[in-house]
Each structure stands twice: as C-alpha cells, then as structure tokens.
Short mmCIF file of C-alpha atoms in Angstrom, two decimals:
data_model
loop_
_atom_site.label_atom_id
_atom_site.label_comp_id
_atom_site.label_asym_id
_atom_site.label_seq_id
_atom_site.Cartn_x
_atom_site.Cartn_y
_atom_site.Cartn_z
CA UNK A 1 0.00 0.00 0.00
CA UNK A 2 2.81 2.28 0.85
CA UNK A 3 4.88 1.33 -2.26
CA UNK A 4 1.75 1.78 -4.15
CA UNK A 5 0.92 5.43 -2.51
CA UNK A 6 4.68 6.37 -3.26
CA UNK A 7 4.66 5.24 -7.09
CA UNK A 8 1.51 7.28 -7.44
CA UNK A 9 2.76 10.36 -6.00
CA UNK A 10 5.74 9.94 -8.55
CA UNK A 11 3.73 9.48 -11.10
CA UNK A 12 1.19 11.89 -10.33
CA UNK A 13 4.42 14.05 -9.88
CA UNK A 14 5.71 13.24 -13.26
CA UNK A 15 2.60 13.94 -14.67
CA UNK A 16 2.50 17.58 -13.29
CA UNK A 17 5.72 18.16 -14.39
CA UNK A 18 5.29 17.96 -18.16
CA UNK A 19 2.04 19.28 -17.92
CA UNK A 20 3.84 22.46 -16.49
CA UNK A 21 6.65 22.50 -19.08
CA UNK A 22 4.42 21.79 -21.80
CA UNK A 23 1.67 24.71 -20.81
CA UNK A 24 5.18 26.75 -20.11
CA UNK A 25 7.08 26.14 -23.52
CA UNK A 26 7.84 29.12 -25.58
CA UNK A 27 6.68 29.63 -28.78
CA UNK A 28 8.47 29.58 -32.06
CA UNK A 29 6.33 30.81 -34.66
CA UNK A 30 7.98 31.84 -37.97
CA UNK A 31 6.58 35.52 -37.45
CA UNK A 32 7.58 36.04 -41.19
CA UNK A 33 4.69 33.73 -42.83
CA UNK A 34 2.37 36.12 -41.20
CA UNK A 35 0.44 38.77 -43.43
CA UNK A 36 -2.02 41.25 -42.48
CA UNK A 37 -5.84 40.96 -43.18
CA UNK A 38 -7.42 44.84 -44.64
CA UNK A 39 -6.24 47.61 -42.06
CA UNK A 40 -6.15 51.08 -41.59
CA UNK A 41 -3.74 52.42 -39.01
CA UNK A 42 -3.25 56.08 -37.87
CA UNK A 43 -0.37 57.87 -35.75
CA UNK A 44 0.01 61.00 -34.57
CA UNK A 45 3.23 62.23 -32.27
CA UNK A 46 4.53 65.37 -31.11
CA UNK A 47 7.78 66.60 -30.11
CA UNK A 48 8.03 69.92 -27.93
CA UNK A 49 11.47 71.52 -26.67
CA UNK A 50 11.96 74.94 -25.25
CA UNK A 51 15.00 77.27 -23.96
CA UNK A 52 13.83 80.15 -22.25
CA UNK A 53 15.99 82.44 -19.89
CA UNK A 54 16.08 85.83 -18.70
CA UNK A 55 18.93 88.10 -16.85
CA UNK A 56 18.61 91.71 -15.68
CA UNK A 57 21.90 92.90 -14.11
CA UNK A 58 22.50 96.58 -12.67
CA UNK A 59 25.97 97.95 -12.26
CA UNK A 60 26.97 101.72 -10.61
CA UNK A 61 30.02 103.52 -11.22
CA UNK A 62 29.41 107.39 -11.24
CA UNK A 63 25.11 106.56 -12.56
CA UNK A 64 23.09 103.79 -11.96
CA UNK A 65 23.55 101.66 -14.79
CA UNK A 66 21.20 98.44 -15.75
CA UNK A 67 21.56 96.19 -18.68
CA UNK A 68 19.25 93.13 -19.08
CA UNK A 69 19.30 90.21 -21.33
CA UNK A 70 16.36 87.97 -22.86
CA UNK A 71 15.94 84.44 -24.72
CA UNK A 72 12.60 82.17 -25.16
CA UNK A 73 12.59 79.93 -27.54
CA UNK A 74 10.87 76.48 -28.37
CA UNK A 75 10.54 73.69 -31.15
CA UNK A 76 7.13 71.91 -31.78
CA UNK A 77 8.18 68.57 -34.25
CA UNK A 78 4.28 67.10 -35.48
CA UNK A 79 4.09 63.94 -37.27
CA UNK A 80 0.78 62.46 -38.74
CA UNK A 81 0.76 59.24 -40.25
CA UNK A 82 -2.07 57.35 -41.74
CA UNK A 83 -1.21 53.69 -43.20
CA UNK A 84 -3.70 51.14 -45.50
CA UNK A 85 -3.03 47.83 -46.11
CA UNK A 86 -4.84 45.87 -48.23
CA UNK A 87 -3.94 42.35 -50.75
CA UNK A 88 -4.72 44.75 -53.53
CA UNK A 89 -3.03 48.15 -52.18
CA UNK A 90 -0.83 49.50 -49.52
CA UNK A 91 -0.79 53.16 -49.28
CA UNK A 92 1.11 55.61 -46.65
CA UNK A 93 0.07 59.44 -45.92
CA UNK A 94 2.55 60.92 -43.85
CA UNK A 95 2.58 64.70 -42.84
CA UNK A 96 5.86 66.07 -41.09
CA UNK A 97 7.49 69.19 -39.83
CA UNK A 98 9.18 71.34 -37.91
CA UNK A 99 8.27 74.55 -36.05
CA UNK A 100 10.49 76.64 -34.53
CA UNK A 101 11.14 80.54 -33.39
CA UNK A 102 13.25 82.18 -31.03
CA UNK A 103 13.51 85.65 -29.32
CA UNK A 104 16.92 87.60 -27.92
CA UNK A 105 17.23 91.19 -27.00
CA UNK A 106 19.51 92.49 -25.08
CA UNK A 107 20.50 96.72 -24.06
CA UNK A 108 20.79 99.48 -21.54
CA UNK A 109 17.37 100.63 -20.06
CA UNK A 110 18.66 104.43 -18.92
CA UNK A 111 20.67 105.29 -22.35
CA UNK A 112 17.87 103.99 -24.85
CA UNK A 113 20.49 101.58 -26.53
CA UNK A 114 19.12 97.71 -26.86
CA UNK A 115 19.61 95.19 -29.92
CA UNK A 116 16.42 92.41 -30.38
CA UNK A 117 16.46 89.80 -32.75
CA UNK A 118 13.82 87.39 -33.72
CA UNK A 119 13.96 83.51 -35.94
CA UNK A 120 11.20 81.54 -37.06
CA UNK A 121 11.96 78.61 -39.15
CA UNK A 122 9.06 76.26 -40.31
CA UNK A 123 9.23 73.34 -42.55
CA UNK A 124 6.21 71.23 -43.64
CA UNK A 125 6.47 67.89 -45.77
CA UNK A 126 4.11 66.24 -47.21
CA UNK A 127 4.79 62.37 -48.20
CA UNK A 128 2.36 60.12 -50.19
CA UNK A 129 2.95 56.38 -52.14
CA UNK A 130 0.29 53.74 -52.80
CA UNK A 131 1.19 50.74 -54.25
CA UNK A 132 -1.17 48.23 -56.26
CA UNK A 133 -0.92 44.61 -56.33
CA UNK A 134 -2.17 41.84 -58.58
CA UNK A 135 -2.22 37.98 -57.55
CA UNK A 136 1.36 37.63 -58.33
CA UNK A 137 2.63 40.80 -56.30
CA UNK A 138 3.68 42.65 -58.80
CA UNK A 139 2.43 46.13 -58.46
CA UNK A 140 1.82 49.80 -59.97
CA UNK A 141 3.89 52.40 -57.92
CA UNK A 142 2.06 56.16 -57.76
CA UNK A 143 2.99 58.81 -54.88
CA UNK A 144 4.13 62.43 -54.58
CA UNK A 145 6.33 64.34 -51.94
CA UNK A 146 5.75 67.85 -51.37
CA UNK A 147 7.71 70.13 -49.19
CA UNK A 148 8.08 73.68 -48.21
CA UNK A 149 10.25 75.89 -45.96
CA UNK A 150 9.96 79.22 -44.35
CA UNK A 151 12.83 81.17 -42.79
CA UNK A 152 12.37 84.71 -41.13
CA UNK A 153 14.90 86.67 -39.41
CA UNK A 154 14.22 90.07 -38.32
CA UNK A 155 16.35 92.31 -36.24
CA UNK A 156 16.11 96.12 -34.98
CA UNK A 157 18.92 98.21 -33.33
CA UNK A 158 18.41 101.06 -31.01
CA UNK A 159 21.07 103.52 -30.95
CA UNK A 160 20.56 106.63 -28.49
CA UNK A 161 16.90 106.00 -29.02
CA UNK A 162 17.69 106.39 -33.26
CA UNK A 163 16.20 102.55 -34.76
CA UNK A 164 17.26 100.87 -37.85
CA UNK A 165 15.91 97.37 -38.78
CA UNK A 166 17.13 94.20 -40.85
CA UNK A 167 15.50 91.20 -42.18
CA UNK A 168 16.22 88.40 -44.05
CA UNK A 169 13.67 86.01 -45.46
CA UNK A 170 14.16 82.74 -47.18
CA UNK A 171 11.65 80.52 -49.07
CA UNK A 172 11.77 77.10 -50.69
CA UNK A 173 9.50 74.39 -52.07
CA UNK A 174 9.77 71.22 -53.59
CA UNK A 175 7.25 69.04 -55.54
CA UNK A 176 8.62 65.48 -56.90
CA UNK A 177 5.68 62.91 -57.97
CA UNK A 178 6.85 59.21 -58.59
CA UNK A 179 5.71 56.48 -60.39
CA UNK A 180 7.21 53.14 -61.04
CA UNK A 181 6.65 49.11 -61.08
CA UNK A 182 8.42 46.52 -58.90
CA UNK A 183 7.66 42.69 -57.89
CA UNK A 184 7.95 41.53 -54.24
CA UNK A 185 5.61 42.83 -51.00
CA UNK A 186 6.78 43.77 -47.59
CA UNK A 187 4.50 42.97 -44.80
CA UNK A 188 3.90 44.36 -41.25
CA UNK A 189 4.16 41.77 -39.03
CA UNK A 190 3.94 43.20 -35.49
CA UNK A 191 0.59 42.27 -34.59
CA UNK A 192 1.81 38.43 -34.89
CA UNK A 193 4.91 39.17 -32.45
CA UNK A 194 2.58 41.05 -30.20
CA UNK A 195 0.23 37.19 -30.13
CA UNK A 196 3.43 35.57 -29.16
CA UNK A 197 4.31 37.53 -26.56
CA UNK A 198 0.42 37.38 -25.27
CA UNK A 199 0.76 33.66 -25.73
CA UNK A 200 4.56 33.14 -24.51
CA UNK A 201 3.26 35.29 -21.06
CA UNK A 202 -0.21 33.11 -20.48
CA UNK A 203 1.99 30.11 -20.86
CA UNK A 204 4.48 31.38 -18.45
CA UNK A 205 1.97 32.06 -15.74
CA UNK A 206 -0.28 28.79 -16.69
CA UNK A 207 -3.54 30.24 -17.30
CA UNK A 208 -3.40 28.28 -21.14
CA UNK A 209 -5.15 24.71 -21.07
CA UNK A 210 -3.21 23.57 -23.86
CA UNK A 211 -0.27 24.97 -26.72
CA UNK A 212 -1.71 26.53 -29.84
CA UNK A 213 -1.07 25.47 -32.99
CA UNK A 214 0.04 27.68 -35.55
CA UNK A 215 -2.66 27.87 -37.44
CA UNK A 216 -4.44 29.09 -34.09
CA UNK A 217 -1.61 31.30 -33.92
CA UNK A 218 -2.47 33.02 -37.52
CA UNK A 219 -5.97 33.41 -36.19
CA UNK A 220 -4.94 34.97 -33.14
CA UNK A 221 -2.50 37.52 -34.86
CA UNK A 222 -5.27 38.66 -38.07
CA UNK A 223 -8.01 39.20 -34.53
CA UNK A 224 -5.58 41.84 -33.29
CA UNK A 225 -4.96 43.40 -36.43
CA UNK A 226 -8.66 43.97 -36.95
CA UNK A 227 -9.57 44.82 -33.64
CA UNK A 228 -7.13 47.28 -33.80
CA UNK A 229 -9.25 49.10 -36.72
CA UNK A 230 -11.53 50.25 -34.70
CA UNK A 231 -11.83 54.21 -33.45
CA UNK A 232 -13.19 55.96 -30.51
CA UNK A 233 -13.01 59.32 -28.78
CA UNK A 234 -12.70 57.78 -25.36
CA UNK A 235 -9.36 55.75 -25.19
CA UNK A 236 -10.39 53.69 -21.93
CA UNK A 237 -13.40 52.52 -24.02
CA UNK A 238 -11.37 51.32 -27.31
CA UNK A 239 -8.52 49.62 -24.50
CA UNK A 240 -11.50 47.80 -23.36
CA UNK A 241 -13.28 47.00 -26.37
CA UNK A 242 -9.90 45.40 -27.95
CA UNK A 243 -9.06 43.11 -24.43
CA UNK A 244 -12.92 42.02 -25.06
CA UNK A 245 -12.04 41.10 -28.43
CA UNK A 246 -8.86 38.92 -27.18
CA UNK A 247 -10.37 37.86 -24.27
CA UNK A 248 -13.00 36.42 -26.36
CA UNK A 249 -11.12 34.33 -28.97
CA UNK A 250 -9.93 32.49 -25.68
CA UNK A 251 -12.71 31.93 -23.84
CA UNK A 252 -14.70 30.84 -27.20
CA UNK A 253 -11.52 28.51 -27.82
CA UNK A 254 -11.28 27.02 -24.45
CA UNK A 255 -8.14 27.82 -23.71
CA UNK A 256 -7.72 29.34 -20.26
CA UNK A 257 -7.39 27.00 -16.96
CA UNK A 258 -8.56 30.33 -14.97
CA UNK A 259 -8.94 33.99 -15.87
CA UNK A 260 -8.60 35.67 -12.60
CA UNK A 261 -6.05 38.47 -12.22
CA UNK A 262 -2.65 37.37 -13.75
CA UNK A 263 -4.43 36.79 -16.64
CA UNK A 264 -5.81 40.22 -16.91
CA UNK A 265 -3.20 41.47 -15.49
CA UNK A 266 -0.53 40.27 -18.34
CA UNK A 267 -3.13 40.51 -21.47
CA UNK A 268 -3.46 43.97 -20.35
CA UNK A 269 0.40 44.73 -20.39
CA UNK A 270 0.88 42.75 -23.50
CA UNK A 271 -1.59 44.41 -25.24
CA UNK A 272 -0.05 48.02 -24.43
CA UNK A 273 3.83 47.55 -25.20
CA UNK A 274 3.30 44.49 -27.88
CA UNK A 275 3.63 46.14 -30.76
CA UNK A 276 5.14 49.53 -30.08
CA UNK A 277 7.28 49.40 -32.82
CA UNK A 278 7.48 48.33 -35.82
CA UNK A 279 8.79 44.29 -37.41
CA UNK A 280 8.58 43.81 -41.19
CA UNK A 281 9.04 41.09 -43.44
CA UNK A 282 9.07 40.40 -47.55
CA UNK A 283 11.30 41.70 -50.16
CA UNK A 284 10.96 43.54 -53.32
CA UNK A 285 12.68 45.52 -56.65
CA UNK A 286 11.05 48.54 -58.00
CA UNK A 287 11.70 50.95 -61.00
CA UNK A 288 10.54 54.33 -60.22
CA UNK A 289 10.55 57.60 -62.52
CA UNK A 290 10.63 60.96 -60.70
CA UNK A 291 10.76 64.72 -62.32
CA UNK A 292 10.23 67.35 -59.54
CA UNK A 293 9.84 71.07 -59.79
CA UNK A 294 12.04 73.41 -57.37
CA UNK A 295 11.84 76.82 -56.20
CA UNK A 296 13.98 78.77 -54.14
CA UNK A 297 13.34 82.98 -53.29
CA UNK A 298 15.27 85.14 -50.91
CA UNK A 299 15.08 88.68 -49.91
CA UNK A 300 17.55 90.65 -47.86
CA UNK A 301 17.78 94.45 -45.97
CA UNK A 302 20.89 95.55 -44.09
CA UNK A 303 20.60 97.39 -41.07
CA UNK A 304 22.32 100.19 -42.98
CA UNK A 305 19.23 100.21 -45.38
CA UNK A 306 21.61 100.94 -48.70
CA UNK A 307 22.81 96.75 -49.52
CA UNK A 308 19.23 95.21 -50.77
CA UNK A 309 19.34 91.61 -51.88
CA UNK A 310 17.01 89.10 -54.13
CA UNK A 311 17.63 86.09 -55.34
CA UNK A 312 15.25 83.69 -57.69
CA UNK A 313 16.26 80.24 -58.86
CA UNK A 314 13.96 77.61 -60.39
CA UNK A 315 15.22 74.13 -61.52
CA UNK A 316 13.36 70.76 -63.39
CA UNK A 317 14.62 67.73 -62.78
CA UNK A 318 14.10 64.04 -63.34
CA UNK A 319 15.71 61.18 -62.08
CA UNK A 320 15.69 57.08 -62.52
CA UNK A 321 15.81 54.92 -59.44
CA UNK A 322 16.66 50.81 -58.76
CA UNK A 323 15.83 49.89 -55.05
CA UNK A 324 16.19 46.51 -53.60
CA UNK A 325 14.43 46.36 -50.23
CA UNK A 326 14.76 43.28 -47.93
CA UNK A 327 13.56 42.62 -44.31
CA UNK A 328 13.73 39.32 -42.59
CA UNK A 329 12.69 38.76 -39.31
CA UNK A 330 14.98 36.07 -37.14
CA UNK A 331 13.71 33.92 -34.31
CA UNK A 332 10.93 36.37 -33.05
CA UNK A 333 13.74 38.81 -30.96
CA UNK A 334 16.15 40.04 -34.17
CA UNK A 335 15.71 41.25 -37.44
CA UNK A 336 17.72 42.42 -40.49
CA UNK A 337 16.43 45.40 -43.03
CA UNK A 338 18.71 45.89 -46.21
CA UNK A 339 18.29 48.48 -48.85
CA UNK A 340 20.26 49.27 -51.91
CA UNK A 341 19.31 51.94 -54.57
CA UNK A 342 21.19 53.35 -57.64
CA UNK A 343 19.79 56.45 -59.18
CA UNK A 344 20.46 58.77 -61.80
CA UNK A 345 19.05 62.74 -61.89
CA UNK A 346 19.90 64.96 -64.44
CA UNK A 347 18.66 68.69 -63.37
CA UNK A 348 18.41 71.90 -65.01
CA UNK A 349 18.98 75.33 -62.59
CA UNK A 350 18.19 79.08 -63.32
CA UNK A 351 19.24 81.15 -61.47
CA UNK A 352 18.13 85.50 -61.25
CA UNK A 353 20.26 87.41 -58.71
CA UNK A 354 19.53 91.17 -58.22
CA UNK A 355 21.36 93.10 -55.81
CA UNK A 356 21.61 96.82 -55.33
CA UNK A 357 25.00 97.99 -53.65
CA UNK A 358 26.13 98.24 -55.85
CA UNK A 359 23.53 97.42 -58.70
CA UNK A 360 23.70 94.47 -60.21
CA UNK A 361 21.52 92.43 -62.22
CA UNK A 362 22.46 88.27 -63.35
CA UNK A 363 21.20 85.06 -64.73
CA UNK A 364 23.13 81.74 -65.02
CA UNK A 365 21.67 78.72 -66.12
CA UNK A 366 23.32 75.31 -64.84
CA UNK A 367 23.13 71.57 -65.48
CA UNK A 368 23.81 69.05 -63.40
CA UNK A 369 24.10 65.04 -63.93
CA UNK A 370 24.19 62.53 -60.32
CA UNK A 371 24.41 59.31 -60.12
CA UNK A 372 23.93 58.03 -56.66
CA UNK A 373 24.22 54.87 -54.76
CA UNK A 374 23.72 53.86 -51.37
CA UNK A 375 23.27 50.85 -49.39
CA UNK A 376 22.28 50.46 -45.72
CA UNK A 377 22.32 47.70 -43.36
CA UNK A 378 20.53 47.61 -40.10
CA UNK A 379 20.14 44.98 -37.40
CA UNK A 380 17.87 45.09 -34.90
CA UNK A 381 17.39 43.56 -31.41
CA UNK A 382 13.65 43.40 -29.03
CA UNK A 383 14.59 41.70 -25.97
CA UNK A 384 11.29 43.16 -24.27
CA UNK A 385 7.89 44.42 -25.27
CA UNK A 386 9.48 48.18 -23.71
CA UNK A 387 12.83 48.23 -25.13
CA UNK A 388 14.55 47.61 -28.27
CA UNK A 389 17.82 48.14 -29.67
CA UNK A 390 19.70 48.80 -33.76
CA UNK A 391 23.07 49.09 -34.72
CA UNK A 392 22.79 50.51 -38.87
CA UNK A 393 25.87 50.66 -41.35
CA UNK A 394 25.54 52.81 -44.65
CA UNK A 395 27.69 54.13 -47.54
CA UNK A 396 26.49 56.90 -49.88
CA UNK A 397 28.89 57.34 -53.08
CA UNK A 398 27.51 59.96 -55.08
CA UNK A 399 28.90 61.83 -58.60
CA UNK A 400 27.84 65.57 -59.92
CA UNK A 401 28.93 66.49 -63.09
CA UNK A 402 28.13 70.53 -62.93
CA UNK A 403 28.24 72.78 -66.41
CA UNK A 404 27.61 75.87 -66.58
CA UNK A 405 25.87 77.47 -69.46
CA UNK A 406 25.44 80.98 -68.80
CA UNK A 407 28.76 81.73 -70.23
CA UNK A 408 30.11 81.78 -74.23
CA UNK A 409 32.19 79.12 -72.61
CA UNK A 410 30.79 76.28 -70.95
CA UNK A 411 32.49 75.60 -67.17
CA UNK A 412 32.26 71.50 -66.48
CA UNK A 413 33.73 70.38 -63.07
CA UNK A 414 32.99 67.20 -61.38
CA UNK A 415 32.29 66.62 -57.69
CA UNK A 416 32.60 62.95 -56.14
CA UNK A 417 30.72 62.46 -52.35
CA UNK A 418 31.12 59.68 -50.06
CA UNK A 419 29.55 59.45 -47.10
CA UNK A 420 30.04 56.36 -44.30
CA UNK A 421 28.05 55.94 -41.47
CA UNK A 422 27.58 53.68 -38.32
CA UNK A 423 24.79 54.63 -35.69
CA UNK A 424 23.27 52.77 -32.71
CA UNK A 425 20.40 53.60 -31.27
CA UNK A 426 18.20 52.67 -27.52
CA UNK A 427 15.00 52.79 -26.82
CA UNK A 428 12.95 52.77 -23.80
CA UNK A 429 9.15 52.99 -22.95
CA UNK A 430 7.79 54.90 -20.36
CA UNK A 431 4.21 54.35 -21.44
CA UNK A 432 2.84 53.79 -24.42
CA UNK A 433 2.92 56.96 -25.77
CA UNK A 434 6.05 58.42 -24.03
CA UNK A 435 9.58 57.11 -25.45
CA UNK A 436 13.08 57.88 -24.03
CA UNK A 437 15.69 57.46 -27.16
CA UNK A 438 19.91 57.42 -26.81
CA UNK A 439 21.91 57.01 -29.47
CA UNK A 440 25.37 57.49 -31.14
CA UNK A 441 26.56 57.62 -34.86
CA UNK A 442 29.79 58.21 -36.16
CA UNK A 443 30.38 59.27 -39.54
CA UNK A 444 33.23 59.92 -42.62
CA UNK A 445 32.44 62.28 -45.19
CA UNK A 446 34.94 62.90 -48.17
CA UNK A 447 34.84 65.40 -51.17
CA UNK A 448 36.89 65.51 -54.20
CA UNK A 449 36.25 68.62 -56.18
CA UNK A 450 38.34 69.97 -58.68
CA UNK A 451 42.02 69.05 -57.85
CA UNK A 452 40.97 69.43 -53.65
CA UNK A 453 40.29 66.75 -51.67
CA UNK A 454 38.34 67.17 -47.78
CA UNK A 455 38.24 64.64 -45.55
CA UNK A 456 36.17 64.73 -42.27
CA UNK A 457 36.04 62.58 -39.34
CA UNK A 458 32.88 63.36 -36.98
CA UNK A 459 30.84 61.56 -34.51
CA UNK A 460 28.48 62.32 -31.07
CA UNK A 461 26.20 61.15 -29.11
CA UNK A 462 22.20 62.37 -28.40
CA UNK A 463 19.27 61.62 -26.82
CA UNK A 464 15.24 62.94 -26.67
CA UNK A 465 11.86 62.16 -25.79
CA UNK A 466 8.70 61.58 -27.83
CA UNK A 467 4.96 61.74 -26.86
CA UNK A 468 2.50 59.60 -29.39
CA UNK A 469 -0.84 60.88 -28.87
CA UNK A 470 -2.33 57.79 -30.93
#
C-alpha cells in the first residue's frame, strides 16, 4: 500500500511536471509567414522643446547703470501618419514638420540703446505612395512628396533712441511625384509578435489549457490586427473594447485554466507595449521615374538700409531609381532590413540674382548630372515588449557632373561624395505613448572637387523624448 501510494505520488508528480513544461514552452512561430488581413492604421506624435531664460543685471560707477538680457525659444516637431493595407493596395500618408522661433534682445534701459532679434523657421512635408498589387505581387507604384520651408529673421537696433531694422527672409518648395513598377511585397508583421508575446506570457503564468497550434496562432495575430481598426473618442473605451475582443477568442476557444487576475493582469500589459514598434518582413525591386519642380526665393535688408538683396532660382529635374528592399525577421527577438538603390538625376537650374550695392543684375543657367548609390544595413534587437535596440551601417557614393551654361564658354567640373556611417540607437518605454531614445553615430564624409580633396572625421552622441498621442 505504501509502495503503491509512493509510485503514485511519482507518477502523479511526473505527470505535473510535463504538464507544467508543456503549458510553459515558448513559442516559435515563424513571425515572417504572417500577413495582415485589410487595415487602416493612424499615428500622430509630437515633439516639444523649449530654452527660455532671462537676466537683468544693474551695475553703478558714477550713474546707476542696468543692462538686461532675454531668450525664449521652443521647437514643436508634429508627425501624422495614416497607413492602408490591403492584398490589392498598400498606401502611406505621412505629414511632417518642424516649427520653430526664437527671441533675444539684449540693451541698456537708462541710455535707450538695446539690440532684439527674432527667428522663425518652419518646414512642412508632405509624403504620399500607394502601391497596387495583382495575384502575383507585382504592383503599380504612384505617390508624390511635397515640401516647403519658411525662414524669417528680423532684427532692430536702437542707438541713443535712433532705430534701424534688418530682415532676411528665405523661401523654398519642392514638388517630386513618382511612379514606377516593382515585384515583391513587404509585410507588417507586429501584430503576430505582439500574439506571441500574449501567448509566450499566459503560458508562463499557466492560465493556457493547452499549446496553440500555428494555425491558431495566424488566427490569433489577423483578430488583433482587426480589432485594432476600430476608433473611438474615449481611449479607456477602445482599450477595453480590444481586451474584449482577445479575451474572447480564448474563452470561445477554451483555452484558459482560470482567468482571474494574472491573466488580466498580463493581457493587459501585453496588449499596451506588444507592438510599439514596428517588425517587417518580404522583399521587393522597383523601377521608379521621378521629375520634380524646385523653387527657391530670398530677400535681404541691411541694417544700414543701402545693400538690398534678391535672389530667384527655379530648376526641373528628373531622375531614374533601382531599389532593392529586404527585411527578414529572425527567431521572433532580431531582425535584419537591407536596402540598396542606384539612381540617376539629371537637373536643369536658373538662377536670377539682383542686388543693389552696388547694382547688379544676373542670370546663369546650370546643369547638373548625379548618379547616386547607397546601401544600408541595419540589425535590430527586441529583448522586451518596452525596449529595443539597432546598430545601422551605410555608404552613400555619389557623382555631380556641374556645367555651366550661362557663359560663351561652358564651365564642367565634377564633384565625387562619399559618405560612411555607423549609428546605434536605444530605446525605452515609459508608457505607451512616451519614449526615451539614446543614441550614437559616427560618420566619414569625403569630397573631391576639382584638384581638392576634404576629408572629415565626426561623430556624437544624443538623446530625446517623444509623446504619441495615438
């Protein structure tokens, strides 16, 4: 009886003990099999940095003298993204830019001298591709990028209460539309990592009645892509509408042992920091076509109001582009991204200068032939649904070939570029919408032009913060 009691308990033991390991294994699902069912997917972050200081100091000698010095400034960085994929199309809308301004002045309250100066410098881009896919993935490429940038800088000077005033204003836009075909299709598979860590964390914490099979798996992955569709004003009601969703496809499959708080309690977490950022996976070649139309105007006053400047210059431009994208996914935690392109531009600049002291009036007209090539390798490492690391290598060779034609002879000089670069970068979530970011690049850029030759050697090291408000 006691022998018996003892071999039961062992076996019984036993029992429990691969029941455990097998409701504890990881999972190894080939995350790069995984493709996405019809989304839509919006983002919207925003970047805000200021400087602001202010000093007032008062010094007496034979009169009561006080000076006083004043800064504010601040940076607002927006950037609106809205992304559809579909088997037929996947399109991109992106919406980027930079705000800026600052404010100095500085002077002597009781002799009416002070010096101000004020900077605003705005840039807004404006960034949109769709692709369209038949049965075989090949596909129809259509997309434009727009850009334009203002810079004002005004200053006034106050000499025994006599002002004079400068400015300098500089504007610039850029329109380049695309179009091109290619074979191959990149997915976005972070909604099927985000299911394994779900699943990996259940199992760890045996609340899963069994292992799913892949196929369960795929299931899992497409219900949190879809969910994730959904939009409402209150965020607390779409956090809970989405568990619902997950909590559902386990309850319906009969696959939790208990659903009291550490299941809850880790579906929750998981479903917050699972797919923060962003895991591709595909290949694909594409021939692309872009002419673009730029414009560049600046106007200029001296303080001395007699040396008024204006420039004008316009250029057309069209260039050819090769691009080999590839992005492979390796055992769930790493992941390589490669991309190669070779292009060719050939550009045509005029250029209408008018300036006054003394008085002058030109034109030049310029053309310029580039051929470009770059390649860029980039390996990346998610130990943890917060944090995730990537160490990029890339080399830019590029060749101008300048003439100018605004002379009876024609000037031709050639200018050859390369560029080398290593970065590594850190990243760290707060929350879900707040990101802490380190990083540090180091970089070789050399120029042959004419018979001169510059080599430079530069590196550093930064760091910032992000809020995503969806």
């Amino acid at each position: 009886m006691k022998k018996t009691f003892i071999a039961g308990f062992i076996f019984c033991f036993f029992c429990g003990t691969i029941s455990f390991n097998a409701s504890a294994q990881e999972y190894n699902y080939d995350i790069s099999k995984y493709y996405t069912p019809d989304i839509v997917r919006n983002q919207l972050d925003l970047s805000f940095s200021t400087n602001n200081s202010f000093n007032s100091l008062s010094t007496k000698v034979d009169t009561l003298t006080t000076t006083y010095s004043t800064h504010l400034g601040g940076t607002i960085t927006p950037n609106f993204i809205t992304y559809t994929n579909t088997r037929q199309r996947v399109s991109q809308l992106q919406l980027n830019g930079t705000f800026s301004g600052s404010y100095d002045a500085n002077g002597v309250l009781n002799q009416g001298n002070s010096n101000s100066n004020s900077q605003t410098s705005n840039y807004l881009n404006l960034s949109y591709t769709s692709r369209f896919y038949n049965s075989s993935n090949n596909y129809l490429l259509v997309g434009i990028t727009s850009n334009i940038q203002v810079n004002l800088n005004n200053s006034a000077l106050v000499i025994n209460s006599i002002s004079s005033k400068n400015y300098n204003n500089n504007y610039k836009l850029n329109i380049n539309p695309t179009i091109g075909v290619g074979i191959g299709r990149i997915e976005s598979v972070e909604d099927a990592r985000q299911a394994i860590y779900i699943l990996d964390d259940l199992s760890k914490r045996g609340v899963l009645t069994r292992h799913l099979q892949n196929a369960e798996i795929f299931q899992l992955s497409q219900l949190i892509s879809r969910v994730k569709n959904k939009r409402f004003l209150d965020a607390r009601i779409h956090l809970m509408d989405e568990i619902s969703a997950v909590d559902s496809f386990f309850v319906s499959n009969k696959l939790l042992d208990k659903s009291g708080a550490p299941y809850f309690t880790s579906l929750y977490d998981n479903w917050q920091y699972g797919a923060l950022y962003s895991r591709k996976s595909g290949q694909s070649f594409e021939i692309s076509f872009s002419p673009s139309l730029n414009w560049y105007y600046t106007k200029n006053n001296s303080i001395d109001s007699l040396t008024r400047n204006m420039t004008n210059q316009n250029g057309l431009n069209g260039g050819l582009a090769l691009t080999y994208t590839y992005e492979k996914p390796v055992k769930l935690n790493w992941q390589h991204s490669v991309i190669a392109t070779l292009n060719g531009s050939y550009n045509t600049n005029n250029y209408k200068g008018q300036y006054f002291a003394p008085i002058y009036n030109g034109t030049t007209r310029s053309t310029v032939g580039m051929v470009n090539l770059l390649g860029n390798y980039t390996l990346g490492y998610y130990p943890s649904t917060r944090t995730y690391f990537t160490a990029s290598i890339s080399q830019n060779f590029q060749l101008d070939n300048f003439k100018d034609l605004s002379k009876n002879t024609i000037n031709f000089y050639k200018l050859f570029n390369s560029n080398s670069n290593i970065q590594f970068n850190a990243y760290y979530y707060l929350s879900p919408q707040l990101r802490l970011s380190l990083g540090a690049n180091l970089t070789n850029n050399y120029i042959n032009y004419y018979s001169t030759s510059y080599n430079n050697l530069y590196g550093g090291f930064n760091g910032g913060i992000s809020y995503s408000f969806f």
